[in-house]
Coordinates of N, CA and C in Angstrom, one line a residue:
X24 N -83.2 -86.6 18.4 CA -83.3 -85.8 19.6 C -83.5 -86.8 20.8
X25 N -82.7 -86.6 21.8 CA -82.8 -87.4 23.0 C -84.0 -87.0 23.8
X26 N -84.6 -87.9 24.5 CA -85.7 -87.6 25.5 C -85.1 -87.2 26.8
X27 N -85.5 -86.1 27.4 CA -85.0 -85.7 28.7 C -85.6 -86.6 29.7
X28 N -84.8 -87.0 30.7 CA -85.2 -87.7 31.8 C -85.5 -86.8 33.0
X29 N -86.0 -87.4 34.1 CA -86.2 -86.6 35.3 C -84.9 -86.1 35.8
X30 N -83.9 -86.9 35.7 CA -82.5 -86.5 36.1 C -82.0 -85.3 35.3
X31 N -82.3 -85.3 34.0 CA -81.9 -84.1 33.2 C -82.6 -82.9 33.6
X32 N -83.9 -83.0 33.8 CA -84.7 -81.8 34.3 C -84.1 -81.4 35.6
X33 N -83.8 -82.3 36.5 CA -83.2 -82.0 37.8 C -81.9 -81.2 37.7
X34 N -81.1 -81.6 36.8 CA -79.8 -80.9 36.5 C -80.1 -79.5 36.0
X35 N -81.0 -79.4 35.1 CA -81.4 -78.0 34.6 C -81.9 -77.1 35.7
X36 N -82.8 -77.7 36.5 CA -83.4 -76.9 37.6 C -82.3 -76.6 38.7
X37 N -81.4 -77.5 38.9 CA -80.3 -77.3 39.8 C -79.4 -76.1 39.3
X38 N -79.1 -76.1 38.0 CA -78.3 -75.0 37.4 C -79.1 -73.7 37.6
X39 N -80.4 -73.7 37.4 CA -81.2 -72.5 37.5 C -81.2 -72.0 39.0
X40 N -81.4 -72.9 39.9 CA -81.4 -72.5 41.3 C -80.0 -72.0 41.7
X41 N -79.0 -72.6 41.3 CA -77.6 -72.2 41.6 C -77.3 -70.8 41.1
X42 N -77.8 -70.5 39.9 CA -77.5 -69.2 39.3 C -78.3 -68.1 40.0
X43 N -79.6 -68.4 40.3 CA -80.4 -67.4 40.9 C -79.9 -67.1 42.4
X44 N -79.5 -68.2 43.1 CA -78.9 -67.9 44.4 C -77.7 -67.1 44.3
X45 N -76.8 -67.3 43.4 CA -75.6 -66.5 43.2 C -75.9 -65.1 42.8
X46 N -77.0 -64.9 42.0 CA -77.3 -63.6 41.5 C -78.1 -62.8 42.5
X47 N -78.9 -63.4 43.4 CA -79.8 -62.7 44.2 C -79.2 -61.6 45.0
X48 N -79.5 -60.3 44.8 CA -78.9 -59.2 45.5 C -79.6 -58.8 46.8
X49 N -80.7 -59.4 47.0 CA -81.5 -59.1 48.2 C -82.7 -58.3 47.9
X50 N -83.7 -58.4 48.7 CA -85.0 -57.7 48.5 C -84.9 -56.2 48.4
X51 N -84.1 -55.6 49.4 CA -84.0 -54.2 49.4 C -83.3 -53.6 48.2
X52 N -82.2 -54.3 47.8 CA -81.5 -53.9 46.6 C -82.3 -53.9 45.4
X53 N -83.2 -55.0 45.3 CA -84.1 -55.0 44.1 C -85.1 -54.0 44.2
X54 N -85.6 -53.6 45.3 CA -86.6 -52.6 45.4 C -86.0 -51.2 45.2
X55 N -84.8 -50.9 45.6 CA -84.2 -49.6 45.4 C -83.7 -49.4 44.0
X56 N -82.9 -50.3 43.5 CA -82.3 -50.1 42.2 C -82.5 -51.4 41.4
X57 N -83.6 -51.7 40.9 CA -83.9 -53.0 40.2 C -83.1 -53.2 38.9
X58 N -83.0 -52.1 38.1 CA -82.5 -52.2 36.7 C -81.1 -52.8 36.7
X59 N -80.1 -52.3 37.5 CA -78.8 -52.9 37.4 C -78.7 -54.3 37.8
X60 N -79.5 -54.7 38.8 CA -79.5 -56.1 39.2 C -80.2 -57.0 38.2
X61 N -81.3 -56.5 37.7 CA -82.0 -57.3 36.7 C -81.2 -57.5 35.4
X62 N -80.4 -56.4 35.1 CA -79.6 -56.5 33.8 C -78.5 -57.5 33.9
X63 N -78.1 -57.9 35.2 CA -77.1 -58.9 35.4 C -77.6 -60.3 35.0
X64 N -79.0 -60.4 34.8 CA -79.6 -61.7 34.4 C -79.6 -61.9 32.9
X65 N -79.4 -60.8 32.2 CA -79.5 -60.8 30.7 C -78.6 -61.8 30.0
X66 N -77.4 -61.9 30.3 CA -76.5 -63.0 29.6 C -77.0 -64.4 29.9
X67 N -77.4 -64.7 31.1 CA -77.9 -66.0 31.4 C -79.2 -66.3 30.7
X68 N -80.1 -65.4 30.7 CA -81.4 -65.6 30.0 C -81.2 -65.7 28.5
X69 N -80.4 -64.9 27.9 CA -80.1 -65.0 26.5 C -79.5 -66.3 26.1
X70 N -78.5 -66.8 26.9 CA -77.9 -68.1 26.7 C -78.9 -69.2 26.9
X71 N -79.8 -69.0 27.9 CA -80.9 -70.0 28.2 C -81.7 -70.2 26.9
X72 N -82.1 -69.1 26.3 CA -82.9 -69.1 25.1 C -82.2 -69.8 24.0
X73 N -80.9 -69.5 23.9 CA -80.0 -70.2 22.9 C -80.0 -71.7 23.1
X74 N -79.8 -72.1 24.4 CA -79.8 -73.5 24.7 C -81.1 -74.2 24.3
X75 N -82.2 -73.6 24.6 CA -83.5 -74.2 24.1 C -83.5 -74.3 22.6
X76 N -83.1 -73.3 21.9 CA -83.0 -73.4 20.4 C -82.0 -74.5 20.0
X77 N -80.9 -74.6 20.7 CA -79.9 -75.6 20.3 C -80.4 -77.0 20.4
X78 N -81.2 -77.3 21.4 CA -81.7 -78.6 21.6 C -82.8 -78.9 20.6
X79 N -83.4 -77.9 20.0 CA -84.5 -78.1 19.0 C -83.9 -78.3 17.6
X80 N -82.6 -78.1 17.4 CA -82.0 -78.4 16.1 C -82.0 -79.9 15.9
X81 N -82.2 -80.4 14.7 CA -82.4 -81.8 14.4 C -81.2 -82.5 14.0
X82 N -80.1 -81.8 13.7 CA -78.9 -82.4 13.2 C -77.7 -81.5 13.2
X83 N -76.7 -82.0 12.6 CA -75.5 -81.2 12.5 C -74.7 -81.1 13.8
X84 N -73.6 -80.4 13.8 CA -72.7 -80.3 14.9 C -73.4 -79.7 16.1
X85 N -74.2 -78.6 15.9 CA -74.9 -78.0 17.0 C -75.9 -78.9 17.7
X86 N -76.7 -79.6 16.9 CA -77.6 -80.6 17.4 C -77.0 -81.7 18.1
X87 N -75.8 -82.2 17.6 CA -75.1 -83.3 18.2 C -74.6 -82.9 19.5
X88 N -74.0 -81.7 19.6 CA -73.4 -81.2 20.9 C -74.6 -81.0 21.9
X89 N -75.7 -80.5 21.5 CA -76.8 -80.3 22.4 C -77.4 -81.6 22.8
X90 N -77.5 -82.6 21.9 CA -78.0 -83.9 22.3 C -77.1 -84.6 23.3
X91 N -75.8 -84.5 23.0 CA -74.8 -85.1 23.9 C -74.8 -84.5 25.3
X92 N -75.0 -83.2 25.3 CA -75.0 -82.5 26.6 C -76.3 -82.9 27.3
X93 N -77.4 -83.0 26.6 CA -78.6 -83.5 27.3 C -78.5 -84.9 27.8
X94 N -77.9 -85.8 27.0 CA -77.7 -87.2 27.4 C -76.8 -87.3 28.6
X95 N -75.7 -86.5 28.6 CA -74.8 -86.6 29.8 C -75.5 -86.0 31.0
X96 N -76.2 -84.9 30.8 CA -76.9 -84.3 32.0 C -78.0 -85.2 32.5
X97 N -78.7 -85.9 31.6 CA -79.7 -86.8 32.1 C -79.1 -87.9 32.9
X98 N -77.9 -88.4 32.4 CA -77.2 -89.5 33.0 C -76.7 -89.1 34.4
X99 N -76.1 -87.9 34.5 CA -75.6 -87.4 35.7 C -76.8 -87.1 36.7
X100 N -77.9 -86.6 36.2 CA -79.0 -86.4 37.1 C -79.6 -87.7 37.6
X101 N -79.7 -88.7 36.7 CA -80.2 -90.0 37.1 C -79.3 -90.6 38.2
X102 N -78.0 -90.5 38.0 CA -77.0 -91.0 39.0 C -77.2 -90.3 40.3
X103 N -77.4 -89.0 40.3 CA -77.6 -88.2 41.5 C -78.9 -88.6 42.2
X104 N -79.9 -88.8 41.4 CA -81.2 -89.2 42.0 C -81.1 -90.6 42.7
X105 N -80.4 -91.6 42.0 CA -80.3 -92.9 42.5 C -79.4 -92.9 43.8
X106 N -78.2 -92.4 43.7 CA -77.3 -92.4 44.8 C -77.5 -91.3 45.8
X107 N -78.1 -90.2 45.4 CA -78.4 -89.1 46.4 C -79.6 -89.3 47.2
X108 N -80.7 -89.7 46.6 CA -82.0 -89.8 47.3 C -82.7 -91.1 47.1
X109 N -82.1 -92.1 46.5 CA -82.7 -93.4 46.3 C -83.8 -93.5 45.3
X110 N -83.8 -92.6 44.3 CA -84.8 -92.6 43.3 C -84.5 -93.6 42.2
X111 N -85.2 -93.5 41.1 CA -85.0 -94.5 40.0 C -84.5 -93.7 38.8
X112 N -83.6 -94.4 38.1 CA -83.0 -93.8 36.9 C -83.8 -94.0 35.7
X113 N -83.6 -93.2 34.7 CA -84.1 -93.4 33.3 C -85.6 -93.1 33.1
X114 N -86.3 -92.5 34.1 CA -87.7 -92.2 33.9 C -87.8 -91.0 33.0
X115 N -88.5 -91.1 31.9 CA -88.6 -90.0 31.0 C -89.5 -88.9 31.6
X116 N -89.0 -87.7 31.5 CA -89.9 -86.6 31.9 C -90.9 -86.3 30.8
X117 N -92.0 -85.7 31.2 CA -93.0 -85.4 30.1 C -92.4 -84.5 29.1
X118 N -92.3 -84.9 27.9 CA -91.7 -84.1 26.8 C -92.8 -83.1 26.2
X119 N -92.3 -82.0 25.8 CA -93.1 -81.0 25.2 C -93.2 -81.2 23.7
X120 N -94.3 -80.9 23.0 CA -94.3 -80.9 21.6 C -93.5 -79.7 21.1
X121 N -92.5 -80.0 20.3 CA -91.6 -78.9 19.9 C -91.9 -78.5 18.5
X122 N -91.5 -77.2 18.3 CA -91.6 -76.7 16.9 C -90.3 -76.9 16.2
X123 N -90.3 -77.6 15.1 CA -89.0 -77.8 14.4 C -88.6 -76.5 13.8
X124 N -87.3 -76.4 13.7 CA -86.7 -75.2 13.0 C -86.7 -75.4 11.5
X125 N -87.0 -74.3 10.8 CA -86.9 -74.3 9.3 C -85.5 -74.2 8.9
X126 N -85.2 -74.2 7.6 CA -83.9 -74.1 7.1 C -83.3 -72.7 7.5
X127 N -84.1 -71.7 7.3 CA -83.6 -70.3 7.7 C -83.5 -70.2 9.2
X128 N -84.4 -70.8 9.9 CA -84.4 -70.8 11.4 C -83.1 -71.4 11.9
X129 N -82.7 -72.5 11.3 CA -81.4 -73.2 11.6 C -80.2 -72.3 11.3
X130 N -80.3 -71.5 10.2 CA -79.2 -70.6 9.9 C -79.1 -69.5 11.0
X131 N -80.2 -69.1 11.5 CA -80.2 -68.1 12.6 C -79.6 -68.7 13.9
X132 N -79.9 -70.0 14.2 CA -79.3 -70.7 15.3 C -77.8 -70.8 15.1
X133 N -77.4 -71.1 13.9 CA -75.9 -71.2 13.6 C -75.3 -69.8 13.9
X134 N -75.9 -68.7 13.5 CA -75.4 -67.4 13.8 C -75.3 -67.1 15.3
X135 N -76.4 -67.6 16.0 CA -76.4 -67.4 17.4 C -75.3 -68.2 18.1
X136 N -75.0 -69.4 17.5 CA -73.9 -70.2 18.0 C -72.6 -69.5 18.0
X137 N -72.4 -68.8 16.8 CA -71.1 -68.0 16.7 C -71.1 -66.9 17.8
X138 N -72.2 -66.2 18.0 CA -72.3 -65.2 19.0 C -72.0 -65.7 20.4
X139 N -72.6 -66.9 20.7 CA -72.4 -67.4 22.1 C -70.9 -67.9 22.3
X140 N -70.4 -68.5 21.3 CA -69.0 -68.9 21.4 C -68.1 -67.7 21.5
X141 N -68.3 -66.6 20.8 CA -67.5 -65.4 20.9 C -67.7 -64.8 22.3
X142 N -69.0 -64.8 22.8 CA -69.3 -64.2 24.1 C -68.6 -65.0 25.2
X143 N -68.5 -66.3 25.1 CA -67.9 -67.2 26.1 C -66.4 -66.9 26.1
X144 N -65.8 -66.7 24.9 CA -64.4 -66.5 24.9 C -64.0 -65.0 25.2
X145 N -64.8 -64.1 24.9 CA -64.4 -62.7 25.1 C -65.0 -62.0 26.3
X146 N -66.2 -62.2 26.6 CA -66.9 -61.4 27.6 C -66.6 -61.9 29.0
X147 N -66.9 -60.9 30.0 CA -66.7 -61.3 31.4 C -67.8 -62.2 31.9
X148 N -68.9 -62.3 31.1 CA -70.0 -63.1 31.5 C -69.9 -64.5 30.9
X149 N -68.8 -65.0 30.6 CA -68.6 -66.3 29.9 C -69.3 -67.5 30.8
X150 N -69.1 -67.4 32.1 CA -69.7 -68.4 33.0 C -71.2 -68.4 32.9
X151 N -71.7 -67.2 32.9 CA -73.2 -67.0 32.8 C -73.7 -67.6 31.5
X152 N -73.0 -67.3 30.4 CA -73.4 -67.9 29.1 C -73.4 -69.4 29.1
X153 N -72.3 -70.0 29.7 CA -72.2 -71.4 29.7 C -73.3 -72.0 30.5
X154 N -73.6 -71.5 31.7 CA -74.6 -72.0 32.6 C -76.0 -71.8 32.0
X155 N -76.2 -70.7 31.3 CA -77.5 -70.5 30.7 C -77.8 -71.4 29.6
X156 N -76.8 -71.6 28.7 CA -77.0 -72.6 27.6 C -77.2 -74.0 28.1
X157 N -76.4 -74.4 29.1 CA -76.6 -75.7 29.7 C -78.0 -75.9 30.3
X158 N -78.4 -74.9 31.0 CA -79.8 -74.9 31.6 C -80.8 -75.0 30.5
X159 N -80.7 -74.2 29.5 CA -81.7 -74.2 28.4 C -81.7 -75.6 27.7
X160 N -80.6 -76.2 27.5 CA -80.5 -77.5 26.8 C -81.3 -78.5 27.7
X161 N -81.0 -78.5 29.0 CA -81.7 -79.5 29.9 C -83.2 -79.3 30.0
X162 N -83.6 -78.0 30.0 CA -85.0 -77.7 30.2 C -85.8 -77.5 28.9
X163 N -85.1 -77.4 27.8 CA -85.8 -77.0 26.5 C -86.8 -77.9 26.0
X164 N -86.7 -79.2 26.3 CA -87.7 -80.2 25.8 C -88.6 -80.7 26.9
X165 N -88.5 -80.2 28.1 CA -89.3 -80.7 29.2 C -90.7 -80.1 29.0
X166 N -91.7 -80.7 29.7 CA -93.1 -80.3 29.4 C -93.5 -79.1 30.3
X167 N -92.6 -78.6 31.1 CA -93.0 -77.4 32.0 C -92.9 -76.1 31.2
X168 N -92.7 -75.1 32.0 CA -92.7 -73.7 31.4 C -91.6 -73.6 30.3
X169 N -90.5 -74.3 30.5 CA -89.4 -74.2 29.5 C -89.9 -74.8 28.2
X170 N -90.6 -75.9 28.3 CA -91.1 -76.5 27.1 C -92.1 -75.6 26.3
X171 N -92.9 -74.9 27.1 CA -93.8 -74.0 26.4 C -93.1 -72.8 25.8
X172 N -91.9 -72.5 26.4 CA -91.1 -71.4 25.8 C -90.5 -71.8 24.5
X173 N -90.3 -73.1 24.3 CA -89.6 -73.5 23.1 C -90.3 -73.2 21.8
X174 N -91.7 -73.3 21.9 CA -92.5 -73.1 20.7 C -92.4 -71.6 20.3
X175 N -92.6 -70.6 21.1 CA -92.5 -69.3 20.7 C -91.1 -68.9 20.3
X176 N -90.1 -69.4 20.9 CA -88.7 -69.2 20.5 C -88.4 -69.7 19.1
X177 N -88.9 -70.9 18.9 CA -88.6 -71.5 17.5 C -89.4 -70.7 16.5
X178 N -90.6 -70.3 16.8 CA -91.4 -69.6 15.8 C -90.7 -68.2 15.5
X179 N -90.2 -67.6 16.6 CA -89.5 -66.3 16.4 C -88.2 -66.4 15.6
X180 N -87.5 -67.5 15.8 CA -86.3 -67.7 15.0 C -86.6 -68.1 13.6
X181 N -87.6 -68.9 13.4 CA -88.1 -69.2 12.0 C -88.5 -68.0 11.3
X182 N -89.3 -67.1 11.9 CA -89.7 -65.9 11.3 C -88.6 -65.0 11.0
X183 N -87.6 -64.8 12.0 CA -86.5 -64.0 11.8 C -85.6 -64.5 10.6
X184 N -85.4 -65.8 10.5 CA -84.7 -66.4 9.4 C -85.3 -66.1 8.1
X185 N -86.6 -66.4 8.0 CA -87.4 -66.1 6.8 C -87.3 -64.7 6.4
X186 N -87.4 -63.8 7.3 CA -87.4 -62.3 7.0 C -86.0 -61.9 6.6
X187 N -85.0 -62.3 7.3 CA -83.6 -61.8 7.0 C -83.1 -62.4 5.7
X188 N -83.3 -63.8 5.6 CA -82.7 -64.4 4.5 C -83.6 -64.3 3.2
X189 N -84.9 -64.0 3.5 CA -85.8 -63.6 2.3 C -85.4 -62.3 1.7
X190 N -84.9 -61.4 2.5 CA -84.5 -60.1 1.9 C -83.1 -60.2 1.2
X191 N -82.3 -61.0 1.8 CA -80.9 -61.2 1.2 C -80.9 -62.0 0.0
X192 N -81.7 -63.1 0.0 CA -81.7 -64.0 -1.2 C -82.6 -63.6 -2.2

C-alpha cells in the first residue's frame, strides 16, 4: 500500500470540491425540495465508499489499480503544489490506521468492483462514479475524516462477506 502524500490528499479534496460545486443546486432549492437534489449525490458517495475500500485491498488487480491511482494522484498533486504554489513535494500526509479486509471482505470488494465497472459503462452517472472512486482512493488512507470512515466501511464489508459467504458455503 502506498502512503498518500499531501499532494494526493490535495487532489482528492480538489475532486470533492469540484463535484460539490457542480452539484450545488442553491440554498433555496435545497430548502424547498431537498430529496431530489440530495439523491443526485448518491452515485458519487457510493463510488467514494468503493474507492476507500479499493485502496484498503492489499493485493491483486484491484489493489494494484488503486495503488497506482494513488501514486499518480500523489505525484500530480505534488507537482501542482510545487509549481502552483511553491510548496514541497513528497511530504507524507498523516496516514490513518486502516482495517485490513478479510478474505470474504475482499470477495465483497471484488463484487463491488463488478458493479462499479457496470455502472460506469451503463449508467448516466458514469462520470460521478469515476470521480467518486478516484476521490475515495485519494482520501481513503488519509488521517482526516475519510481515514476514520475507512475503518467502519472495512468492518461493514468484512461482516457482509462473512455473513453472505458463511450462508453460501
